[in-house]
CSV table of C-alpha atoms in Angstrom, one decimal:
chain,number,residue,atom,x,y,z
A,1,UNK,CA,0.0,0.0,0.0
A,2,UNK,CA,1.6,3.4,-1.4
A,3,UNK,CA,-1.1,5.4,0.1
A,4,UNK,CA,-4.7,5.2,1.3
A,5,UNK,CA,-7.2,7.7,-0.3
A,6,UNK,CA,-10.2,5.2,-0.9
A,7,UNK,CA,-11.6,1.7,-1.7
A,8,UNK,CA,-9.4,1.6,-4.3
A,9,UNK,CA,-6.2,1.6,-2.0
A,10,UNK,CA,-6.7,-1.9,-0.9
A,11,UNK,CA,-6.9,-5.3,-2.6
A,12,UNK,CA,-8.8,-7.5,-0.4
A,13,UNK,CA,-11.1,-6.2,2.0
A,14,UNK,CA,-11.6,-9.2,3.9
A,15,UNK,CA,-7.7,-10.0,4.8
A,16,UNK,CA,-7.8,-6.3,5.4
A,17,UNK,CA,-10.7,-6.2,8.2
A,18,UNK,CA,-9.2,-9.7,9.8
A,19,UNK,CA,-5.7,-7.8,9.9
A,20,UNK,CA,-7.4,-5.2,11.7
A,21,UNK,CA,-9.2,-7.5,14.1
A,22,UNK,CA,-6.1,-9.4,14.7
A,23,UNK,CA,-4.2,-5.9,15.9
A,24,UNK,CA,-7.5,-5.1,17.8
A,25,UNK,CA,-6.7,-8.1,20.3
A,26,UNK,CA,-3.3,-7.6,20.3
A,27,UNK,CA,-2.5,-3.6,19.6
A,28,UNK,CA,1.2,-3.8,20.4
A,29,UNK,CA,2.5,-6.9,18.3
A,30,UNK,CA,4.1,-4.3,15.3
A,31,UNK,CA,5.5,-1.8,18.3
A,32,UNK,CA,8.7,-1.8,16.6
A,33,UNK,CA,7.5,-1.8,13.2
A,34,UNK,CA,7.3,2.1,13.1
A,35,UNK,CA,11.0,3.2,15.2
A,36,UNK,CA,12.6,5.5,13.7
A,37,UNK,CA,9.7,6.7,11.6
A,38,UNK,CA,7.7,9.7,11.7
A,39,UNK,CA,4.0,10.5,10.9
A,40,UNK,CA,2.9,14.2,10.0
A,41,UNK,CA,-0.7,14.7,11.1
A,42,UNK,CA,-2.4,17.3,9.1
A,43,UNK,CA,-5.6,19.1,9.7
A,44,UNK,CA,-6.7,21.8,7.7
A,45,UNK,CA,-10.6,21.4,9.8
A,46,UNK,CA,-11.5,19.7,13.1
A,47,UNK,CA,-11.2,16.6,14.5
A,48,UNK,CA,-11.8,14.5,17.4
A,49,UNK,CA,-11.9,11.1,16.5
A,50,UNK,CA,-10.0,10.7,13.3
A,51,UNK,CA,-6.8,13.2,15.3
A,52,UNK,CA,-7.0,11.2,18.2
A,53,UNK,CA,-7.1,7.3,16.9
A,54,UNK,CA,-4.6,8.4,14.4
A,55,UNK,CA,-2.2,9.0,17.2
A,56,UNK,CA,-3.1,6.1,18.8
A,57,UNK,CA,-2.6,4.0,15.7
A,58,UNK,CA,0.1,5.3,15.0
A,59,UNK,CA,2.1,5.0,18.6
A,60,UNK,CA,0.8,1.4,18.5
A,61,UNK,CA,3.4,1.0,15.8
A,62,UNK,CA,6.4,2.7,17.7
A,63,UNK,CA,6.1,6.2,15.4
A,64,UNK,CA,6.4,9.6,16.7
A,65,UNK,CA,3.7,11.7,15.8
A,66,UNK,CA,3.5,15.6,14.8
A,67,UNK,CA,0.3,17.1,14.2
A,68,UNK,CA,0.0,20.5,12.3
A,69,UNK,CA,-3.1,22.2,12.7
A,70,UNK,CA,-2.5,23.9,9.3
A,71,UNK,CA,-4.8,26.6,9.2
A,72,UNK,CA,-3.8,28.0,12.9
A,73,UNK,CA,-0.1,27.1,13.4
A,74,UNK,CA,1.3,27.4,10.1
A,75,UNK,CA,1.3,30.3,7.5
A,76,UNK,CA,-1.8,30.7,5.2
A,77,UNK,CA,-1.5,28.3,2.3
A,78,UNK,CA,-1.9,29.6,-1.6
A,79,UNK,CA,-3.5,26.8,-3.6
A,80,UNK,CA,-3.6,28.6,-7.0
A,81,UNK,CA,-1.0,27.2,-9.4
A,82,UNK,CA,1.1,30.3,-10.8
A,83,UNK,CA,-0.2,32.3,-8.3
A,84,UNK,CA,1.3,36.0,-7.5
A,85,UNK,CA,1.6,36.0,-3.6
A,86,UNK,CA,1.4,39.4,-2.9
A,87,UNK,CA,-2.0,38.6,-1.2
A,88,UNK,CA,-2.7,37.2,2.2
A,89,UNK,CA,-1.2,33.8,1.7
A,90,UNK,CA,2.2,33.3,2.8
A,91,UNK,CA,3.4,29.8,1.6
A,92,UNK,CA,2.5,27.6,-1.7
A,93,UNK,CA,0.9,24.2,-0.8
A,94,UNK,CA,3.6,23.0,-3.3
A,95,UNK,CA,6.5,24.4,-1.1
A,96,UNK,CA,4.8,22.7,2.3
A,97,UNK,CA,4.2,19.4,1.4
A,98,UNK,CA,7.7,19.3,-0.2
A,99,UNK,CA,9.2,20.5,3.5
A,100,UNK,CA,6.9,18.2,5.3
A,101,UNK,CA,8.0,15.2,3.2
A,102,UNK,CA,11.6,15.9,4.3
A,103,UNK,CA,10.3,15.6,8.1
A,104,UNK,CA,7.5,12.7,8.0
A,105,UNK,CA,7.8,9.5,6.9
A,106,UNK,CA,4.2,9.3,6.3
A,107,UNK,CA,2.1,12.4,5.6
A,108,UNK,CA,-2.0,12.1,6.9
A,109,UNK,CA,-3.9,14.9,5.5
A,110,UNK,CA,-7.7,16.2,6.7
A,111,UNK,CA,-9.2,18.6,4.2
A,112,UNK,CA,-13.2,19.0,4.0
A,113,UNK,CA,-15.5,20.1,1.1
A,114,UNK,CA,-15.8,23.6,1.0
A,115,UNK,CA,-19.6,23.3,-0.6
A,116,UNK,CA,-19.2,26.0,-2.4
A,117,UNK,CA,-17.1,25.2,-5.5
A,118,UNK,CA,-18.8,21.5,-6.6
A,119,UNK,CA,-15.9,21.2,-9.5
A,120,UNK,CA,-13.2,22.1,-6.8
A,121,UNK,CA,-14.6,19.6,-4.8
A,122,UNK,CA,-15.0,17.1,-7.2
A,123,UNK,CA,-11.5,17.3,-7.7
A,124,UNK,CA,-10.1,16.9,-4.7
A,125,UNK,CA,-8.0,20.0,-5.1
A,126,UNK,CA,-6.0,20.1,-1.7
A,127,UNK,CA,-5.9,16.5,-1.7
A,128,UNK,CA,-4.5,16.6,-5.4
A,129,UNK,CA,-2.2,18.9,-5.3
A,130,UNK,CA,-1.0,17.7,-2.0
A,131,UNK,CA,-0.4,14.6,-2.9
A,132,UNK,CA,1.3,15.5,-6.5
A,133,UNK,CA,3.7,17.7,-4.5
A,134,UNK,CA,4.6,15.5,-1.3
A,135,UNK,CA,7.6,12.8,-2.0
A,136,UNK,CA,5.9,10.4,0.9
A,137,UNK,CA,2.9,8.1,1.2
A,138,UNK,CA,-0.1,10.2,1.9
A,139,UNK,CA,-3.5,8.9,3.9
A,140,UNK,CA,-6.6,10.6,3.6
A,141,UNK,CA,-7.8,11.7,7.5
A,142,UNK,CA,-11.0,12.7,5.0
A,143,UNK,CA,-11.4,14.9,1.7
A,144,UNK,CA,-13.8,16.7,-0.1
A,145,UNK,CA,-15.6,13.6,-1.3
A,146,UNK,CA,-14.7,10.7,0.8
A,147,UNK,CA,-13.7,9.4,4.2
A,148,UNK,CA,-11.8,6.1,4.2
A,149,UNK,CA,-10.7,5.1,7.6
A,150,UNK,CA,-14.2,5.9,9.0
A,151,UNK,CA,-15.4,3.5,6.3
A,152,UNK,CA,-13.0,0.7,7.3
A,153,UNK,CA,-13.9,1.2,10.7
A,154,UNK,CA,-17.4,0.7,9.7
A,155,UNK,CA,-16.3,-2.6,8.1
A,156,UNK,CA,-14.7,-3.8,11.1
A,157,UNK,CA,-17.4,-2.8,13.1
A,158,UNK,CA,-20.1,-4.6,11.2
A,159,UNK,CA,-17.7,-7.8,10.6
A,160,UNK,CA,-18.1,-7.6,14.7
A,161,UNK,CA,-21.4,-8.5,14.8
A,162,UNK,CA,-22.1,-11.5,12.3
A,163,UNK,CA,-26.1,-12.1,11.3
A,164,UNK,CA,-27.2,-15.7,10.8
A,165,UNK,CA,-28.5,-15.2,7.4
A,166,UNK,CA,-26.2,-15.6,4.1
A,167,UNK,CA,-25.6,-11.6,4.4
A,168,UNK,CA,-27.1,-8.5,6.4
A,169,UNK,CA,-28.9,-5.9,5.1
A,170,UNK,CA,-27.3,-2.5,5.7
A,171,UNK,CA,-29.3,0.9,5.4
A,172,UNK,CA,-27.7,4.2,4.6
A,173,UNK,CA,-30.3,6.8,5.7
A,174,UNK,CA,-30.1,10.2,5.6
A,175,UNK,CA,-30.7,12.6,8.5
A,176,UNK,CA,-32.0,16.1,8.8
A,177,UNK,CA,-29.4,18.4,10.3
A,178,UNK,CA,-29.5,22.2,11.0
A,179,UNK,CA,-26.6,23.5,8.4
A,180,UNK,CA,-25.1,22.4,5.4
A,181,UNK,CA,-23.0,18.9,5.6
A,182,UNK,CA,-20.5,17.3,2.9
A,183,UNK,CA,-20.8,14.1,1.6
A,184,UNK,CA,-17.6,12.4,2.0
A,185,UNK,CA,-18.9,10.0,5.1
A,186,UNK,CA,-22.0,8.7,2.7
A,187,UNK,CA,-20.4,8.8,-0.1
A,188,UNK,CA,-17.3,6.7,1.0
A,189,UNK,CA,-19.6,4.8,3.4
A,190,UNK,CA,-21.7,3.5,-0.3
A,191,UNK,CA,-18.4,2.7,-2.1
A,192,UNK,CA,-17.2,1.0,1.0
A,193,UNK,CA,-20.2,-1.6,1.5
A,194,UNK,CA,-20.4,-2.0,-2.7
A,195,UNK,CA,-17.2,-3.7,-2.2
A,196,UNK,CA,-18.4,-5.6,0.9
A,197,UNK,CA,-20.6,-8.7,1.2
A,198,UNK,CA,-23.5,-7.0,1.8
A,199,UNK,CA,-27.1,-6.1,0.9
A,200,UNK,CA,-27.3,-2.6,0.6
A,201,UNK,CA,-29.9,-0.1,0.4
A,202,UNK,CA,-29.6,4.0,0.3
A,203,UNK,CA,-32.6,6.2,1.3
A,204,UNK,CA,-32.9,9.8,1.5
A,205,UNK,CA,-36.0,12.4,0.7
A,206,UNK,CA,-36.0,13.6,-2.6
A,207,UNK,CA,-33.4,16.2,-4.1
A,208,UNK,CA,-30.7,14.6,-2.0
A,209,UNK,CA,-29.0,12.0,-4.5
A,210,UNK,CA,-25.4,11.5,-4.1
A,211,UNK,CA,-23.0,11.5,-6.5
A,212,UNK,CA,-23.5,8.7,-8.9
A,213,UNK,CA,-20.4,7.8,-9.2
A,214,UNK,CA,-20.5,6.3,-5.6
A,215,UNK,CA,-23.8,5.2,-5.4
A,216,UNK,CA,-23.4,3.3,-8.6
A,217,UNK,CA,-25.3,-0.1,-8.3
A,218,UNK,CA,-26.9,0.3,-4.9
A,219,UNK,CA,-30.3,0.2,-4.5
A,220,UNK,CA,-31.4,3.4,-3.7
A,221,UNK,CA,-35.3,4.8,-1.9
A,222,UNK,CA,-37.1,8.2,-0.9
A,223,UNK,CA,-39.3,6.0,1.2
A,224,UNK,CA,-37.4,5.3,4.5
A,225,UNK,CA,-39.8,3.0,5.8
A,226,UNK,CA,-39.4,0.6,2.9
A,227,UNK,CA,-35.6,0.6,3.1
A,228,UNK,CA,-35.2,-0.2,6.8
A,229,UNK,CA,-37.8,-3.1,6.3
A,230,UNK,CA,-35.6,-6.2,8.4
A,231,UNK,CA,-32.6,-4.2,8.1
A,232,UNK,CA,-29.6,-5.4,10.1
A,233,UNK,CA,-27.8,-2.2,10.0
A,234,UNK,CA,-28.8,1.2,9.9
A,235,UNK,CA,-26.2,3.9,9.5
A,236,UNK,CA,-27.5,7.6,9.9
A,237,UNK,CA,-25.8,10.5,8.2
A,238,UNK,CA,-27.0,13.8,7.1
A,239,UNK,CA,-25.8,15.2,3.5
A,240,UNK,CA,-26.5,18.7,2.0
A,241,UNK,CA,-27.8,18.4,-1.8
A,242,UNK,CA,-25.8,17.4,-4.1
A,243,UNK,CA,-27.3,18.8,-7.5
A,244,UNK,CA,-28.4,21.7,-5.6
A,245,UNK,CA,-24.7,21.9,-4.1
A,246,UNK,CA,-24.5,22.2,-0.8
A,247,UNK,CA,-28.2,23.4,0.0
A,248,UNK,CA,-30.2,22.3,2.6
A,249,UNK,CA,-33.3,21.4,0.9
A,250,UNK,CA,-37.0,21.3,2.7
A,251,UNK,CA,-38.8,18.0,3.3
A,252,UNK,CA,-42.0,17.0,4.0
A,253,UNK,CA,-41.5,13.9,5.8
A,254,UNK,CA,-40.0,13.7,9.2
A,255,UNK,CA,-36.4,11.6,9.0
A,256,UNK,CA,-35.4,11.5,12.2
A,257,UNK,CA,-34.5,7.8,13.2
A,258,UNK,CA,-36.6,6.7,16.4
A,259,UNK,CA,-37.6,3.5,17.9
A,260,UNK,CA,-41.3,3.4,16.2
A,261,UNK,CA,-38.9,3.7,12.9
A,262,UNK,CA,-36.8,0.7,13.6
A,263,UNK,CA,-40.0,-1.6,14.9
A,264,UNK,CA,-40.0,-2.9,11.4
A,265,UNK,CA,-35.7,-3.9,11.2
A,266,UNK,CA,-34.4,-7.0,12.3
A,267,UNK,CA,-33.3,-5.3,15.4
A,268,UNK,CA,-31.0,-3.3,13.9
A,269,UNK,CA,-27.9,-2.4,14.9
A,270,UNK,CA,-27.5,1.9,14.9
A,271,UNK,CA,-24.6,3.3,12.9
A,272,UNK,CA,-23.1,6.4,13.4
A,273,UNK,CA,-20.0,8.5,12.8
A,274,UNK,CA,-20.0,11.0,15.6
A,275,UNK,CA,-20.3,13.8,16.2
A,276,UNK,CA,-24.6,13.4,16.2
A,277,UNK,CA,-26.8,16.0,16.6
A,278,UNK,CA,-28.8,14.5,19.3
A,279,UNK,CA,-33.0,14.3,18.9
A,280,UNK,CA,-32.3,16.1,15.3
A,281,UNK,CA,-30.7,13.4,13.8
A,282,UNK,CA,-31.2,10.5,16.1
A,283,UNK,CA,-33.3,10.5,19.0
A,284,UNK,CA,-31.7,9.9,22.5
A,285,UNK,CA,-33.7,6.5,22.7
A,286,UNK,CA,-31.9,5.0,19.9
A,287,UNK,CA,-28.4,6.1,20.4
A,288,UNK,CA,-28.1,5.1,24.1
A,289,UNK,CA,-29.4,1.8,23.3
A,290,UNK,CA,-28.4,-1.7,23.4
A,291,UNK,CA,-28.1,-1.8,19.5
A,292,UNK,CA,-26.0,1.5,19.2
A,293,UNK,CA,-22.6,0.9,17.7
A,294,UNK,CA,-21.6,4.4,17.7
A,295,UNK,CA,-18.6,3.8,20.6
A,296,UNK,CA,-17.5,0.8,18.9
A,297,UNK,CA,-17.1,2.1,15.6
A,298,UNK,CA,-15.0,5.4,17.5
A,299,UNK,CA,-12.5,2.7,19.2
A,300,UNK,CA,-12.3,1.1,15.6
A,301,UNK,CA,-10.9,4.1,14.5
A,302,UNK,CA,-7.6,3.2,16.0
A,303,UNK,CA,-7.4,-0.3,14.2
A,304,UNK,CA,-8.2,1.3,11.1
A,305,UNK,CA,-5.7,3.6,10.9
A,306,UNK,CA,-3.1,1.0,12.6
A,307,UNK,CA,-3.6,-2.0,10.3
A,308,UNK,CA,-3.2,1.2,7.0
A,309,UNK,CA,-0.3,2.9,8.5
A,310,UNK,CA,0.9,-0.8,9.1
A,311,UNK,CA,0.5,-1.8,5.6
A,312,UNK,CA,2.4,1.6,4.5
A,313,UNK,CA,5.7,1.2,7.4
A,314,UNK,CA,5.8,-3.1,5.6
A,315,UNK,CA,6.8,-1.4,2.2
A,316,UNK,CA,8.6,1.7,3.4
């Protein structure tokens, strides 16, 4: 693995989720795998749980860590290619992943969507030209589009909790939410279980269709009742409009996941990928229950990123 920025990263998601479990029950068997090597920790946007497990991971392994919150403690980045600097940016985004690959053995980057530019974010700008300028392997702590440890996390969290049937049912539903949200978590969340052995189904009120390319051959409802119908999984995640980028688009219906909504799952198993608006997304009743996953799949953050940063130190 040369770097991690998606599904496409990896070559068998199976091996790769029983790697993970296998460092999950015994975190320090690599602890000397990383000495001597550093990880840069990037972070152009908050972060809890992706900032903190990466550390974890990452220690697991014997690495130091440094962690650059870029947009406070370094100088204002220009992103424009032939750009005259006689503006407020200080420093090309060219000239600080160069200096950063001469530091880091292994360079994690965090850079949302802006929702404002859909091309820009389409292209994975920061991402892009970070990665065509930096002369180490790059992971993705999330981008404008996609989310990857989170998804693997998700993978490892649902391998967890086997169903008896021939293969579970998972439900992506969308979630009403007070401001504008990206996409990356859904979007890398349906790429993720298309590769999986899964039944998959995506439901969301009309206007708020992902991008097809991620979507692709899921099976895809505006009626939420229909979807979670003996459902093993359901993961909740709100996501502004996609053709109307970034708007938050009125509906009818009411979304918000409660108990009288799951009566008709197979006693479904609640996904989430924190932080949660609480009782606007997801009522109190069903995240504090027996079924919620939402603390497991935060503690499989750490063995997502260990088992990647893993693969990454075997073929440094």
């Amino acid at each position: 693995m040369k770097q991690f920025i998606s599904v496409k990263d990896i070559t068998n998601l199976n091996e790769l989720v029983n790697e993970a479990l296998a460092l999950k029950k015994d975190p320090f068997a690599f602890e000397t795998l990383g000495k001597g090597k550093t990880i840069g920790l990037v972070f152009l946007n908050s972060s809890l749980r992706t900032r903190m497990s990466s550390q974890k991971a990452a220690q697991n392994l014997g690495m130091e860590v440094m962690v650059l919150n870029a947009g406070q403690d370094a100088w204002n980045w220009e992103f424009e290619e032939g750009a005259i600097m006689n503006g407020t940016t200080v420093e090309h985004i060219k000239d600080a992943a160069r200096v950063l690959s001469e530091y880091c053995d292994i360079i994690g980057i965090r850079c949302f969507a802006g929702l404002k530019n859909k091309e820009e974010d389409i292209q994975e700008k920061t991402l892009s030209l970070f990665m065509k300028y930096a002369t180490v392997p790059v992971v993705s702590l999330e981008s404008a589009t996609l989310h990857p440890l989170q998804s693997l996390a998700d993978c490892i969290t649902i391998a967890e909790h086997p169903v008896t049937k021939p293969k579970p049912k998972v439900v992506l539903t969308w979630a009403p939410h007070i401001k504008s949200i990206p996409h990356a978590v859904a979007n890398s969340f349906s790429e993720w279980m298309q590769a999986n052995d899964v039944d998959f189904v995506i439901t969301h009120p009309k206007g708020y269709e992902l991008d097809e390319k991620y979507t692709q051959n899921a099976v895809v409802t505006t009626n939420q009742e229909e979807a979670l119908k003996d459902a093993d999984f359901v993961y909740v995640k709100n996501w502004s409009s996609f053709t109307d980028y970034g708007q938050v688009l009125p509906t009818k219906e009411d979304w918000m996941l409660t108990p009288e909504k799951l009566a008709v799952t197979n006693s479904a198993k609640i996904m989430h990928c924190l932080p949660v608006r609480r009782n606007v997304e997801v009522s109190d009743a069903v995240l504090d229950s027996e079924n919620s996953l939402i603390y497991e799949q935060a503690k499989n953050r750490i063995y997502s990123a260990q088992v990647v940063f893993k693969k990454i130190l075997e073929q440094l």
